[in-house]
Coordinates of C-alpha atoms in Angstrom, one line a residue:
X207 CA -82.7 68.7 -26.5
X208 CA -86.1 70.0 -27.9
X209 CA -85.5 73.5 -26.2
X210 CA -81.9 73.8 -27.7
X211 CA -83.1 72.6 -31.4
X212 CA -85.7 75.3 -30.9
X213 CA -83.6 78.2 -29.6
X214 CA -79.7 77.7 -30.4
X215 CA -79.9 80.3 -32.8
X216 CA -80.8 83.0 -30.2
X217 CA -77.3 83.0 -28.6
X218 CA -75.9 84.3 -32.0
X219 CA -76.4 88.2 -31.2
X220 CA -74.9 87.8 -27.6
X221 CA -72.0 85.7 -28.7
X222 CA -70.9 88.1 -31.3
X223 CA -71.4 90.9 -29.3
X224 CA -69.3 90.0 -26.2
X225 CA -66.8 87.8 -28.0
X226 CA -65.9 91.0 -30.2
X227 CA -66.0 93.1 -27.2
X228 CA -63.4 90.8 -25.5
X229 CA -61.2 90.1 -28.7
X230 CA -61.0 93.7 -29.4
X231 CA -60.0 95.0 -26.2
X232 CA -57.6 92.2 -25.3
X233 CA -56.2 90.6 -28.6
X234 CA -56.5 93.0 -31.5
X235 CA -53.5 95.0 -30.3
X236 CA -51.6 92.2 -28.7
X237 CA -52.0 89.7 -31.5
X238 CA -53.6 91.2 -34.6
X239 CA -53.7 87.8 -36.9
X240 CA -55.4 85.9 -33.9
X241 CA -57.8 88.6 -33.6
X242 CA -58.9 88.2 -37.2
X243 CA -59.3 84.5 -36.6
X244 CA -61.7 85.3 -33.8
X245 CA -63.3 87.5 -36.1
X246 CA -64.2 85.0 -38.5
X247 CA -66.5 83.1 -36.0
X248 CA -68.1 86.4 -34.8
X249 CA -68.9 87.2 -38.2
X250 CA -70.4 83.8 -38.9
X251 CA -72.6 84.2 -35.7
X252 CA -73.9 87.4 -37.2
X253 CA -74.4 85.7 -40.6
X254 CA -76.5 83.0 -38.7
X255 CA -78.6 85.9 -36.8
X256 CA -79.5 86.9 -40.6
X257 CA -80.4 83.5 -41.4
X258 CA -82.5 82.4 -38.4
X259 CA -83.4 85.5 -36.4
X260 CA -83.6 88.7 -38.4
X261 CA -85.1 88.4 -41.0
X262 CA -84.8 84.7 -40.7
X263 CA -86.3 82.0 -42.8
X264 CA -83.2 80.1 -44.1
X265 CA -84.7 76.7 -43.3
X266 CA -87.8 77.7 -45.7
X267 CA -85.7 79.2 -48.2
X268 CA -83.1 76.3 -48.6
X269 CA -85.8 73.6 -48.3
X270 CA -88.1 75.1 -51.1
X271 CA -85.5 76.2 -53.3
X272 CA -82.1 74.3 -53.3
X273 CA -83.8 71.3 -52.1
X274 CA -86.9 71.6 -53.9
X275 CA -89.3 70.8 -51.4
X276 CA -93.0 72.2 -50.5
X277 CA -92.5 72.1 -46.9
X278 CA -90.8 75.0 -45.3
X279 CA -89.2 72.5 -42.5
X280 CA -88.5 69.3 -44.5
X281 CA -86.5 67.8 -45.4
X282 CA -83.9 70.1 -43.6
X283 CA -85.2 70.1 -40.0
X284 CA -84.4 72.3 -37.1
X285 CA -82.8 69.2 -35.6
X286 CA -80.6 68.8 -38.7
X287 CA -79.8 72.5 -38.7
X288 CA -78.7 72.2 -35.1
X289 CA -76.2 69.3 -35.9
X290 CA -74.7 71.1 -38.6
X291 CA -74.1 74.5 -37.1
X292 CA -73.4 73.7 -33.6
X293 CA -70.2 71.2 -34.1
X294 CA -69.0 73.4 -36.9
X295 CA -69.7 77.0 -36.0
X296 CA -70.0 76.9 -32.1
X297 CA -67.3 74.5 -31.5
X298 CA -64.8 74.0 -34.2
X299 CA -64.4 77.8 -35.3
X300 CA -63.8 78.9 -31.5
X301 CA -61.7 76.0 -30.9
X302 CA -59.5 76.8 -33.9
X303 CA -59.0 80.2 -32.6
X304 CA -57.8 78.8 -29.2
X305 CA -55.3 76.2 -31.1
X306 CA -54.1 79.3 -32.9
X307 CA -53.4 81.1 -29.8
X308 CA -51.6 78.1 -28.0
X309 CA -50.0 76.3 -31.0
X310 CA -49.7 78.7 -34.0
X311 CA -51.8 80.7 -36.1
X312 CA -51.7 78.1 -38.9
X313 CA -54.6 76.5 -37.0
X314 CA -57.1 79.4 -37.7
X315 CA -56.7 80.0 -41.5
X316 CA -59.3 77.4 -42.7
X317 CA -61.8 79.4 -40.9
X318 CA -61.4 82.4 -43.5
X319 CA -61.6 80.0 -46.5
X320 CA -64.6 78.4 -44.9
X321 CA -66.5 81.8 -44.4
X322 CA -65.7 82.7 -48.0
X323 CA -66.8 79.7 -49.5
X324 CA -70.2 79.4 -47.5
X325 CA -70.9 83.1 -48.3
X326 CA -70.2 82.7 -51.9
X327 CA -72.8 80.0 -52.1
X328 CA -75.3 82.5 -51.0
X329 CA -74.3 84.8 -53.7
X330 CA -74.6 81.9 -56.3
X331 CA -78.0 81.1 -54.7
X332 CA -79.0 84.8 -55.2
X333 CA -78.5 84.3 -58.9
X334 CA -79.4 80.7 -59.5
X335 CA -82.9 81.2 -58.0
X336 CA -84.0 84.4 -59.8
X337 CA -82.1 87.0 -58.0
X338 CA -84.2 86.6 -54.9
X339 CA -82.8 87.4 -51.4
X340 CA -82.0 84.5 -49.4
X341 CA -81.2 84.8 -45.5
X342 CA -77.4 85.2 -45.0
X343 CA -77.0 87.1 -48.3
X344 CA -76.4 90.6 -46.9
X345 CA -73.8 89.5 -44.3
X346 CA -72.2 87.4 -46.6
X347 CA -71.6 90.3 -49.0
X348 CA -70.9 93.0 -46.2
X349 CA -68.6 91.1 -44.0
X350 CA -68.0 87.3 -44.7
X351 CA -66.4 87.7 -48.2
X352 CA -64.4 91.0 -47.7
X353 CA -63.2 90.1 -44.3
X354 CA -62.4 86.6 -45.3
X355 CA -60.3 88.0 -48.3
X356 CA -58.8 90.6 -46.2
X357 CA -57.7 87.7 -43.6
X358 CA -56.2 85.6 -46.2
X359 CA -54.2 88.3 -47.9
X360 CA -53.1 89.5 -44.5
X361 CA -51.6 86.1 -43.8
X362 CA -50.2 85.8 -47.0
X363 CA -48.4 89.3 -47.4
X364 CA -47.0 89.0 -43.9
X365 CA -45.7 85.6 -44.3
X366 CA -47.6 84.1 -41.5
X367 CA -48.0 80.7 -43.4
X368 CA -46.3 78.3 -45.5
X369 CA -47.6 76.6 -48.7
X370 CA -48.3 73.7 -47.2
X371 CA -50.4 75.3 -44.3
X372 CA -52.4 77.2 -47.1
X373 CA -53.3 74.0 -49.0
X374 CA -54.2 72.3 -45.9
X375 CA -56.3 74.9 -44.9
X376 CA -58.2 75.1 -48.1
X377 CA -58.7 71.4 -48.1
X378 CA -60.2 71.5 -44.5
X379 CA -62.6 74.7 -45.6
X380 CA -63.7 72.5 -48.7
X381 CA -64.5 69.6 -46.8
X382 CA -66.3 71.6 -44.2
X383 CA -68.5 73.3 -46.8
X384 CA -68.9 70.2 -48.7
X385 CA -70.0 68.0 -45.8
X386 CA -73.1 70.4 -45.5
X387 CA -73.8 70.1 -49.4
X388 CA -73.3 66.3 -49.1
X389 CA -75.7 66.1 -46.3
X390 CA -78.2 68.4 -48.2
X391 CA -77.9 66.9 -51.9
X392 CA -76.8 63.2 -51.5
X393 CA -78.5 62.6 -48.1
X394 CA -81.8 64.8 -47.6
X395 CA -82.8 65.0 -51.1
X396 CA -82.9 61.4 -52.1
X397 CA -84.5 60.7 -48.4
X398 CA -87.3 63.2 -49.4
X399 CA -87.9 61.6 -52.9
X400 CA -87.9 58.0 -51.5
X401 CA -90.5 59.1 -49.0
X402 CA -92.7 61.0 -51.7
X403 CA -92.8 57.9 -53.6
X404 CA -94.2 55.6 -51.0

């Protein structure tokens, strides 16, 4: 597991590149809405490439700024980052695209809302922390936000979803984003303060 904790993020450029080729060639013209769902996961892998590889440094930024730590890899560690990202981005998002393929497009809409919320958080951090770059910001602005807005608009304008599906998708996305924030601010920050006071 130690190797995975250190290297999981290195798969992101390859996953993004090869998955994009496959869905562009075999999904885009056959089922364009499904292609947009797959695209959310691909863009998120590119987003993580910026966060963790080039230029990287997201752990240090997040620990020292939002969490208020003096350490680059504490309280959010590489292990914590692994267990946040793998279930959500490597499993849940592709699995949602598969469910959308076999059981209906409504299974994938939450990915657009989640991508938007997470990317918007990067924009907020830019303004809150002195208009300072944070890893993930560029892809958030150039890809996550515009593509997620476009996908949402496409689904709405083509009547591909019901109001109920829309509400459920928003709730799932909010819960996914909130789970990361709760882990950071309701668990890691109190844990850090408690250990500092020992």
